[in-house]
Tab-separated table of C-alpha atoms and ligand atoms in Angstrom:
chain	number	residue	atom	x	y	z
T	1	UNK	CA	208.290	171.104	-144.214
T	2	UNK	CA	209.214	174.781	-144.417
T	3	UNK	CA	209.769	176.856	-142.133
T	4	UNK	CA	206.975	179.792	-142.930
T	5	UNK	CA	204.094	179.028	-144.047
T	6	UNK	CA	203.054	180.298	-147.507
T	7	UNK	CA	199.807	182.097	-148.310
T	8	UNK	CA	197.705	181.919	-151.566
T	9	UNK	CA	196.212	185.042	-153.589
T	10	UNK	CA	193.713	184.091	-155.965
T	11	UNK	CA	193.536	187.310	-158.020
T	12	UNK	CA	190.598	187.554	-160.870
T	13	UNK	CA	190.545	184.275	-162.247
T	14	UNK	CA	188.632	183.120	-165.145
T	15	UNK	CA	188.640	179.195	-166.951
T	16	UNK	CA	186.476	178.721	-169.901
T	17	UNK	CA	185.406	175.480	-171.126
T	18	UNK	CA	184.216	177.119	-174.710
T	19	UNK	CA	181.413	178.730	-173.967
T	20	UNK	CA	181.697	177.585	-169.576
T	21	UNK	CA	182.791	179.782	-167.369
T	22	UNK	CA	183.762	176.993	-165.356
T	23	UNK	CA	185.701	179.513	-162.774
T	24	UNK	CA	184.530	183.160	-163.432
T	25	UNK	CA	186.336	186.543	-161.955
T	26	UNK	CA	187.177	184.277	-158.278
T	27	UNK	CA	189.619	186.244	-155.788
T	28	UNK	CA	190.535	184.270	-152.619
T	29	UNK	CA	193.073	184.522	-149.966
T	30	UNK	CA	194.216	181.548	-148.221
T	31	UNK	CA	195.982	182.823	-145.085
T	32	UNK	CA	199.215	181.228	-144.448
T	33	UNK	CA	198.785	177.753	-142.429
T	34	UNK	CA	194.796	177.948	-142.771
T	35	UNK	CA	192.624	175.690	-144.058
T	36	UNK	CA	190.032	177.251	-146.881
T	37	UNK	CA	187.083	174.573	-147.732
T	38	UNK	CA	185.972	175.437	-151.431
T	39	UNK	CA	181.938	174.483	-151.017
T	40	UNK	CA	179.383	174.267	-153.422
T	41	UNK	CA	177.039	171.470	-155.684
T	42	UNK	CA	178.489	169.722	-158.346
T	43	UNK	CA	179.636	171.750	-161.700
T	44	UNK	CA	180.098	175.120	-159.256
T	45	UNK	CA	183.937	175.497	-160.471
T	46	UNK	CA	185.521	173.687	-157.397
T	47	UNK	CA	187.372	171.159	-158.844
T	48	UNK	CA	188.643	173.885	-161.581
T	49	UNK	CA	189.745	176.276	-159.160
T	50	UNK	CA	191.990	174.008	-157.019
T	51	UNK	CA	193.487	172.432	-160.581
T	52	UNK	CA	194.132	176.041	-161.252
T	53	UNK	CA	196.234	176.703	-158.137
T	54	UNK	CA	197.628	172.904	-158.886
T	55	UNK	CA	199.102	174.328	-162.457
T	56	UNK	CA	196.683	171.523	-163.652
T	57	UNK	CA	194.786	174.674	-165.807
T	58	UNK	CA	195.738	177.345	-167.059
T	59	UNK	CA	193.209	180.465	-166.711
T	60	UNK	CA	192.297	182.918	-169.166
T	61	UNK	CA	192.864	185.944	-166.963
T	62	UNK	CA	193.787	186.283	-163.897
T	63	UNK	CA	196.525	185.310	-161.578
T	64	UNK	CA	197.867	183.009	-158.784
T	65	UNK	CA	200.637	183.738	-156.242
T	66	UNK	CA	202.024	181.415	-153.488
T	67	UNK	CA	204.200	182.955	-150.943
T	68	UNK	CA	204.466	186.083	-152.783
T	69	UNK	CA	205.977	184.393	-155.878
T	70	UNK	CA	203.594	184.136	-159.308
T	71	UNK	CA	202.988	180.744	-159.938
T	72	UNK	CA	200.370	181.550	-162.755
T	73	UNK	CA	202.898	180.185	-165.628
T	74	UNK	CA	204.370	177.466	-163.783
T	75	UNK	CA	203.804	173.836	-164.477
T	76	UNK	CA	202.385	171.542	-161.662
T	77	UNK	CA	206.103	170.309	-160.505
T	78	UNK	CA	207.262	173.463	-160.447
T	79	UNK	CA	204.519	174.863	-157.773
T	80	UNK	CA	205.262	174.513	-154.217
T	81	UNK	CA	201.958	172.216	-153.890
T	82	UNK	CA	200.629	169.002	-154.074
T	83	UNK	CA	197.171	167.550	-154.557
T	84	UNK	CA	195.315	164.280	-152.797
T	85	UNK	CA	193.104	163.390	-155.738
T	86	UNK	CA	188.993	161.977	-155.016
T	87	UNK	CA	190.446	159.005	-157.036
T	88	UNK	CA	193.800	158.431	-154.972
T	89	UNK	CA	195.670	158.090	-158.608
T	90	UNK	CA	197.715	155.536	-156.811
T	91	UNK	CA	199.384	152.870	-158.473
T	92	UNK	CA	197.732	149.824	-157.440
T	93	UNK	CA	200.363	147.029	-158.217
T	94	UNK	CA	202.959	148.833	-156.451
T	95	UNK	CA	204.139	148.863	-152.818
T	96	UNK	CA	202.602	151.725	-150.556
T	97	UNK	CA	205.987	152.845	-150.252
T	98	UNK	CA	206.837	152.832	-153.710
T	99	UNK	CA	203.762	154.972	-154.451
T	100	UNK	CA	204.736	157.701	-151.479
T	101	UNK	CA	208.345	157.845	-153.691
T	102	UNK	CA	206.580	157.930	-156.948
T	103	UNK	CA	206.111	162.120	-156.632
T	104	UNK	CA	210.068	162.815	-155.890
T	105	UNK	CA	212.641	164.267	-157.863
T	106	UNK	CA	214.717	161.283	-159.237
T	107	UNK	CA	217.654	163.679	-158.461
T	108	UNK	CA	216.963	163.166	-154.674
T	109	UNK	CA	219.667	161.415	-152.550
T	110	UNK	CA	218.225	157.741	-152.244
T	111	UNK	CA	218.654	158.180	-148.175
T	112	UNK	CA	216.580	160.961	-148.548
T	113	UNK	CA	214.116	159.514	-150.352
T	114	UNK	CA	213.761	157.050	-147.959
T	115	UNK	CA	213.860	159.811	-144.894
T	116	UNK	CA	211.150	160.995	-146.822
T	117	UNK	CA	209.027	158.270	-147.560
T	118	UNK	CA	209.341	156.844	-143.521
T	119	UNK	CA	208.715	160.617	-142.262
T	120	UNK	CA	205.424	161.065	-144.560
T	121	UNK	CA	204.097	157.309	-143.578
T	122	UNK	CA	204.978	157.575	-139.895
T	123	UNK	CA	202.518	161.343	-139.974
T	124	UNK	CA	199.602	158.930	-141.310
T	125	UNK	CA	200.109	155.763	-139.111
T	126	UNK	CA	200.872	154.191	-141.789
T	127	UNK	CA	204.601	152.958	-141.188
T	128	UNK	CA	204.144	149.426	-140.672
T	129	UNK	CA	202.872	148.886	-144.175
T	130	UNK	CA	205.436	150.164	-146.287
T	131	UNK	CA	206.252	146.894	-148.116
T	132	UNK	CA	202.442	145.961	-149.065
T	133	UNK	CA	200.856	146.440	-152.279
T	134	UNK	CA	198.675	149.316	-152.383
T	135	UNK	CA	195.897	146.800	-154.099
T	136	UNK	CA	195.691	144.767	-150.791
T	137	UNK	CA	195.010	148.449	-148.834
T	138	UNK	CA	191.207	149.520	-147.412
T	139	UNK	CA	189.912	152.308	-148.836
T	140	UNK	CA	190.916	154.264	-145.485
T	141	UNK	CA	194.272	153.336	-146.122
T	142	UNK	CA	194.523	154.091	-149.364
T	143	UNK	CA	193.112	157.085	-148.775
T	144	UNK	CA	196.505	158.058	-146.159
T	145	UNK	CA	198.735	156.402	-149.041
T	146	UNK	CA	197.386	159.207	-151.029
T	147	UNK	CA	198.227	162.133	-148.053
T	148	UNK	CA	201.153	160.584	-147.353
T	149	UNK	CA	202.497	161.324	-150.943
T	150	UNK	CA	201.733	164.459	-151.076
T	151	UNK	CA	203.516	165.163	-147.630
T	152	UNK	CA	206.216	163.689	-149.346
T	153	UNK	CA	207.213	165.868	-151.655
T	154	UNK	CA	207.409	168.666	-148.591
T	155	UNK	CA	205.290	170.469	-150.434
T	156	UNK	CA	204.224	174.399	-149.223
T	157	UNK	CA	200.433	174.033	-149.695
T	158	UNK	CA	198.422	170.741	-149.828
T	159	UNK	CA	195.603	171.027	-152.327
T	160	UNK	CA	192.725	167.944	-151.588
T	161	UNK	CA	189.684	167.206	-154.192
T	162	UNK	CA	187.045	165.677	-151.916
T	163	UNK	CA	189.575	163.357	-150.248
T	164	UNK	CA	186.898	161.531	-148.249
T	165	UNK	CA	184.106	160.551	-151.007
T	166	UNK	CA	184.993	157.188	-151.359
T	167	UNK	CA	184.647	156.228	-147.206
T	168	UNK	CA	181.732	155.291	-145.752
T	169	UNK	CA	180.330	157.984	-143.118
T	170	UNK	CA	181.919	156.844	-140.309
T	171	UNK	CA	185.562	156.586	-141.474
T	172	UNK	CA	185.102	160.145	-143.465
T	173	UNK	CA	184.129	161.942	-139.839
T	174	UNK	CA	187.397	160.046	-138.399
T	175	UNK	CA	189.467	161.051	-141.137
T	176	UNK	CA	188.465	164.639	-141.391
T	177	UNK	CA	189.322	164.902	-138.057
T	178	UNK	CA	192.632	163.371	-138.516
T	179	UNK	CA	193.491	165.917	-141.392
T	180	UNK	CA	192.880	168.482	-140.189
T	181	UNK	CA	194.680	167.419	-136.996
T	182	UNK	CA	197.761	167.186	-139.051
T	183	UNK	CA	197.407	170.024	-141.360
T	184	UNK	CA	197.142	172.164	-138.069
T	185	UNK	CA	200.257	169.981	-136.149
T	186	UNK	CA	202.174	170.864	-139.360
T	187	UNK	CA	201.101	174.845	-139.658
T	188	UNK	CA	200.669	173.939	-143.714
T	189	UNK	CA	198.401	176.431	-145.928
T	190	UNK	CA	195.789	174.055	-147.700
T	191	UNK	CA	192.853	174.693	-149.807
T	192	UNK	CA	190.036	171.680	-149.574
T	193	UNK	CA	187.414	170.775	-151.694
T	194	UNK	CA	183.970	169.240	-150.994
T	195	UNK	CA	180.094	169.026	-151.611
T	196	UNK	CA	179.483	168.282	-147.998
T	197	UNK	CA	178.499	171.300	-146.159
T	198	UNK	CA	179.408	169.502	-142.724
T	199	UNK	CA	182.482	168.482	-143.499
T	200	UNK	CA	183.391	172.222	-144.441
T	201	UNK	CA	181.855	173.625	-141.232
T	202	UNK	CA	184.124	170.571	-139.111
T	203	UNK	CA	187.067	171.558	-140.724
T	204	UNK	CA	188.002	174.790	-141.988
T	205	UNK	CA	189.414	178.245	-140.371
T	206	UNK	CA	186.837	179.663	-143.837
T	207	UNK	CA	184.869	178.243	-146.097
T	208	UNK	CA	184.514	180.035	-149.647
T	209	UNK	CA	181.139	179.355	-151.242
T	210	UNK	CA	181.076	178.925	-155.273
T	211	UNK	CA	178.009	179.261	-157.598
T	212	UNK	CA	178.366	178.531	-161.130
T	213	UNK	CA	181.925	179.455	-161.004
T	214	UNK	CA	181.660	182.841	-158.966
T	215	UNK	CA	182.966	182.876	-155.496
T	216	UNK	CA	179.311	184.255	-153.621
T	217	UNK	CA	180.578	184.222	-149.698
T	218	UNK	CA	183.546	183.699	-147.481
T	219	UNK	CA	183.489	183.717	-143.967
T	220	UNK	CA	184.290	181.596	-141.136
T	221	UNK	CA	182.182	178.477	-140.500
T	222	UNK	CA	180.502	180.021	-137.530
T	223	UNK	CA	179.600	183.449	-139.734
T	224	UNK	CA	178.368	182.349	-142.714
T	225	UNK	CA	176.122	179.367	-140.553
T	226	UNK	CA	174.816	182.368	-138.540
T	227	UNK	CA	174.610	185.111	-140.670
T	228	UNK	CA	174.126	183.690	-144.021
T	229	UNK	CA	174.408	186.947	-146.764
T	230	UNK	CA	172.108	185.439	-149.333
T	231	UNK	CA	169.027	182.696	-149.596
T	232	UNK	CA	171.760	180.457	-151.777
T	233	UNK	CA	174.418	180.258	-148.783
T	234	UNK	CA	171.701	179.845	-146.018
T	235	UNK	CA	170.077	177.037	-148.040
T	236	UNK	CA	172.912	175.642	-148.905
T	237	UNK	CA	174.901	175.869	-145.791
T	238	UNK	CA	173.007	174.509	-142.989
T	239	UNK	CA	169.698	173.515	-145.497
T	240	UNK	CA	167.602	176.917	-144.147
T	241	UNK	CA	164.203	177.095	-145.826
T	242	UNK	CA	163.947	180.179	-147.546
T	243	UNK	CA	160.775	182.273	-147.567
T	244	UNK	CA	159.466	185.502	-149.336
T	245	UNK	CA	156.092	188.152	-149.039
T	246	UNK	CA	153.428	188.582	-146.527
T	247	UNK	CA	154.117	184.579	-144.759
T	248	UNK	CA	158.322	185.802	-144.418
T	249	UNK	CA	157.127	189.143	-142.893
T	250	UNK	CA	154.509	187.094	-140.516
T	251	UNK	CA	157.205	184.606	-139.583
T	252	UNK	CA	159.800	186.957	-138.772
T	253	UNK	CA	157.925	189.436	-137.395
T	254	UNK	CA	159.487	192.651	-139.743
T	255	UNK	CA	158.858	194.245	-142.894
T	256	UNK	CA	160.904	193.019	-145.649
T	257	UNK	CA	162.513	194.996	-148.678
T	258	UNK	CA	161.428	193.326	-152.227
T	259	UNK	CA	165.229	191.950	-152.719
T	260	UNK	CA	164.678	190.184	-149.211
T	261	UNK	CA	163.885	186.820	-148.266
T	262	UNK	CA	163.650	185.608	-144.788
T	263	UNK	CA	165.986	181.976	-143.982
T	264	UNK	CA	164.629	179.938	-141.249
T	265	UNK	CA	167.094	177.068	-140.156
T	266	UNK	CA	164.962	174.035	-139.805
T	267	UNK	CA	165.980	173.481	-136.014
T	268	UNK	CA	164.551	177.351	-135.251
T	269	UNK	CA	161.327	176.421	-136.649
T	270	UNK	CA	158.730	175.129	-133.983
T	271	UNK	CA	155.120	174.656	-133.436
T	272	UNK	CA	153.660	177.101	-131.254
T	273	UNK	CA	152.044	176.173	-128.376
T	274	UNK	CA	149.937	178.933	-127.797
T	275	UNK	CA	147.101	178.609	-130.151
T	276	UNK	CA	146.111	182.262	-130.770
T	277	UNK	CA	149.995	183.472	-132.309
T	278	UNK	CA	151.525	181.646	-135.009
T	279	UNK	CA	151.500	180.835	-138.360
T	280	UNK	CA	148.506	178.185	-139.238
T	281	UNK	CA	150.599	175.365	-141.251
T	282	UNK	CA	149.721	171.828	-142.296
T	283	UNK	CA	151.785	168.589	-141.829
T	284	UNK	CA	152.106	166.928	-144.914
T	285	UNK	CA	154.944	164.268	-144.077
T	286	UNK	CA	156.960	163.247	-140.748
T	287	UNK	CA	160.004	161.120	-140.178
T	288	UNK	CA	161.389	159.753	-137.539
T	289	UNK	CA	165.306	160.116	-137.472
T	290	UNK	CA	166.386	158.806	-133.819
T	291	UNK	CA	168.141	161.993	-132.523
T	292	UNK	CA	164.992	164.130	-133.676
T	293	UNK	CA	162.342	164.158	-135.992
T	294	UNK	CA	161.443	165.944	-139.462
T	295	UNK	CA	158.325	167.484	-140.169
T	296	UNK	CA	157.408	168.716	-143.799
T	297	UNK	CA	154.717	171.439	-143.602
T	298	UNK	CA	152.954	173.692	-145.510
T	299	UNK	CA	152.194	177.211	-144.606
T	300	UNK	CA	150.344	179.690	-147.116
T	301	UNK	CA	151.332	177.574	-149.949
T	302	UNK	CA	154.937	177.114	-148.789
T	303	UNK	CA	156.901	173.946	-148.342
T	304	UNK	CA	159.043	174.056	-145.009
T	305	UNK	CA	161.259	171.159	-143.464
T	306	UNK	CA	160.935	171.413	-139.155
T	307	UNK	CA	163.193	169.585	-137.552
T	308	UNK	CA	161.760	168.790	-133.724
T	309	UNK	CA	161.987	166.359	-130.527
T	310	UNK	CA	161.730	162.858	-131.573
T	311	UNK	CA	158.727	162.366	-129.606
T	312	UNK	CA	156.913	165.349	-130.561
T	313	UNK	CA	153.188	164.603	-131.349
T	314	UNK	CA	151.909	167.040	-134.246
T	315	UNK	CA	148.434	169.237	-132.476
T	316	UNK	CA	145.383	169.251	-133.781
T	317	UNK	CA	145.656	172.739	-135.452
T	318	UNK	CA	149.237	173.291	-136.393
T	319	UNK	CA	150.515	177.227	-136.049
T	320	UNK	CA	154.229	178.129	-136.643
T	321	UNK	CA	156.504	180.053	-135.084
T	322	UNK	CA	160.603	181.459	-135.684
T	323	UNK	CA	162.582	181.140	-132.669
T	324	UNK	CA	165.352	182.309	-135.085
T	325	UNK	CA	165.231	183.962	-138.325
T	326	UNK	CA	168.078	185.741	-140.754
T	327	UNK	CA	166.932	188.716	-143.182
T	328	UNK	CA	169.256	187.561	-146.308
T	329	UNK	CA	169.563	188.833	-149.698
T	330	UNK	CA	167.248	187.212	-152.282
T	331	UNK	CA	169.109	185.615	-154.587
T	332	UNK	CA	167.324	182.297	-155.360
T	333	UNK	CA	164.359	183.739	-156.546
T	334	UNK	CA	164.977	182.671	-160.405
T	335	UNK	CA	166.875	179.528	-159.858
T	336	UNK	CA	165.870	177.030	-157.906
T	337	UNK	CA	167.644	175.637	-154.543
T	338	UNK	CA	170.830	174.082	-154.763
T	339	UNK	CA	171.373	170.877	-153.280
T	340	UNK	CA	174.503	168.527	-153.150
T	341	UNK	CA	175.403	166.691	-155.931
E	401	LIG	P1	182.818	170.851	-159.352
E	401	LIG	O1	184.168	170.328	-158.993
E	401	LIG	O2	182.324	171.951	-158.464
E	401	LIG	O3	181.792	169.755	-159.468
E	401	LIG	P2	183.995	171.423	-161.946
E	401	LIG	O4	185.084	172.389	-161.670
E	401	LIG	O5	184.379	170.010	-162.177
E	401	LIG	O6	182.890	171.542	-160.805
E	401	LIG	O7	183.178	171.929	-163.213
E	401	LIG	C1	182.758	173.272	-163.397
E	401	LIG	C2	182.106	173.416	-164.751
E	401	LIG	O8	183.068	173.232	-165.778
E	401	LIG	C3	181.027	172.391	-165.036
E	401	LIG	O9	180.041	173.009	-165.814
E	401	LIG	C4	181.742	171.324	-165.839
E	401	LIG	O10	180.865	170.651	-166.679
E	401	LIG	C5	182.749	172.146	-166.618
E	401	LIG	N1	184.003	171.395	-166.901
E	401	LIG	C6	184.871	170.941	-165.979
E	401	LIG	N2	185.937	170.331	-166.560
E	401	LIG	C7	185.719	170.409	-167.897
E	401	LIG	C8	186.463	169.972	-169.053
E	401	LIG	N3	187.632	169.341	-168.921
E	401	LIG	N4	185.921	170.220	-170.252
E	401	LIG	C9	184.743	170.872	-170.396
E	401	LIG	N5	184.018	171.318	-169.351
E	401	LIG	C10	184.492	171.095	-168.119
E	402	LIG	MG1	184.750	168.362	-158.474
């Protein structure tokens, strides 16, 4: 690896698929030896924008720099990056070693090749099973076959496209975990893509939220959970339910402006115990989830998700209260809320 650790600018790019703006007007800064989670549902421009700072695509307008230097022209071996696909794009019938060499430049010393190759396996565990096929690999393994190339190749940023949707939940919280472990161990700048709002808030120093190709928030995981900006982020980040009018100003207990909506995160929404405050509210579903339970009620026409003790029993006459509530910008009011994938 090098020594400093390079930074990305993102400044004013646009892609266009014909008439898409698949990535539209997005400036980010990725702080040198941070991790930056690009979140949003499926079609928001993610996968675009980290092909972009890849060399994958070339924008429209716009520009990229890494470590100072414009990269915008420069073809994907030419950038100091490399990418850990969703798919792996390994080569199945060859030897996981043989794959980790695969990115190199032939012109590379073969003892360095092989320094190379034993370095990048030994930072994934991975060293025993240099000599296997990669066909005869678990997904979990394939999956650090895949990191292990692109650490190869010493690269100055690691770029990953949803790394961990082919594990099953368990392995994708372990992994996580061990990425980011060794993305901080190795101080390298890397820009991460995923649907999965959890994984974003487990694993990145900021998460940028896209919307149809526009870059809508960025903030650390623990801002933009607690003080979402706008109904889209709160809803989408941390699943708030959103709420406008007369039951948002009863519920929060404040006047709001017409551009306002009130998000309530479902864990801050509670029955109320004392029967002559609250907000009367009907249960229309409940399910049991172990840890806790969900309630789906309805308040003055309005469908809201409660999540409560496990053993809670629903009252006789329900009546809502906000333990918590953010005042956010309304602006889900003409599109409906997103949810992954
Ligand atoms: P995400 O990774 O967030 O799911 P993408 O970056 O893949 O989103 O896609 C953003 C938008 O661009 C979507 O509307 C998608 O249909 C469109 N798009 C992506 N790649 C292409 C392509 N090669 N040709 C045409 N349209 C594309
Ligand atoms: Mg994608």
């Amino acid at each position: 690896m090098r020594d400093t650790a390079a930074g990305i600018e993102i400044d004013a790019v646009t892609k266009l698929y014909g008439s898409v703006r698949a990535v539209d007007g997005v400036s980010l800064s990725v702080p040198p030896g941070s991790l930056v989670s690009l979140l949003g549902p499926s079609g928001s421009g993610k996968t675009t924008l980290l092909r972009l700072v890849g060399g994958f695509e070339t924008p429209e307008a716009g520009s990229i720099h890494i470590a100072g230097r414009d990269v915008t022209p420069l073809a994907p071996q030419k950038r100091p990056t490399a990418t850990v696909f969703q798919s792996y794009a390994l080569f199945p019938s060859m030897s996981v070693g043989e794959n980790v060499a695969y990115g190199l430049d032939a012109k590379l010393p073969k003892a360095e090749r092989q320094r190379r190759v034993q370095e990048s396996l030994a930072r994934v565990d991975m060293a025993v099973l240099g000599e296997r096929p990669v066909a005869a690999l678990s997904g979990g393994q394939q999956q650090r076959v895949a990191l292990a190339r692109a650490l190869a190749v010493e690269p100055d940023v690691l770029l990953f496209d949803e790394p961990l949707s082919n594990l099953d939940a368990e392995l994708r919280v372990q992994t996580r975990a061990e990425i980011r472990a060794l993305q901080q161990r190795l101080g390298i700048t890397a820009l991460y893509v995923t649907h999965d709002q959890e994984e974003a808030l487990a694993l990145s120093d900021q998460i940028a939220v896209l919307r149809t190709g526009q870059l809508v928030a960025t903030g650390t995981p623990e801002a933009l959970y607690a003080q979402p900006p706008t109904a889209y982020v709160a809803s989408f980040l941390g699943g708030a339910n959103v709420v406008r009018g007369p039951l948002a100003e009863r519920l929060g207990g404040r006047p709001l402006a017409d551009e306002q909506a009130l998000a309530v995160r479902p864990e801050d929404l509670a029955p109320e115990t004392d029967s002559a405050s609250g907000v009367p509210a009907t249960l229309l579903a409940r399910q049991y989830l172990g840890r806790e339970a969900e309630w789906v009620v309805e308040a003055d026409g309005v469908r809201l998700v409660l999540r409560v003790a496990p053993d809670l029993a629903p009252p006789e006459a329900l009546r809502l209260a906000a333990r918590r509530s953010t005042v956010v910008l309304d602006d889900l009011s003409q599109n409906p809320t997103p949810s992954p994938e």
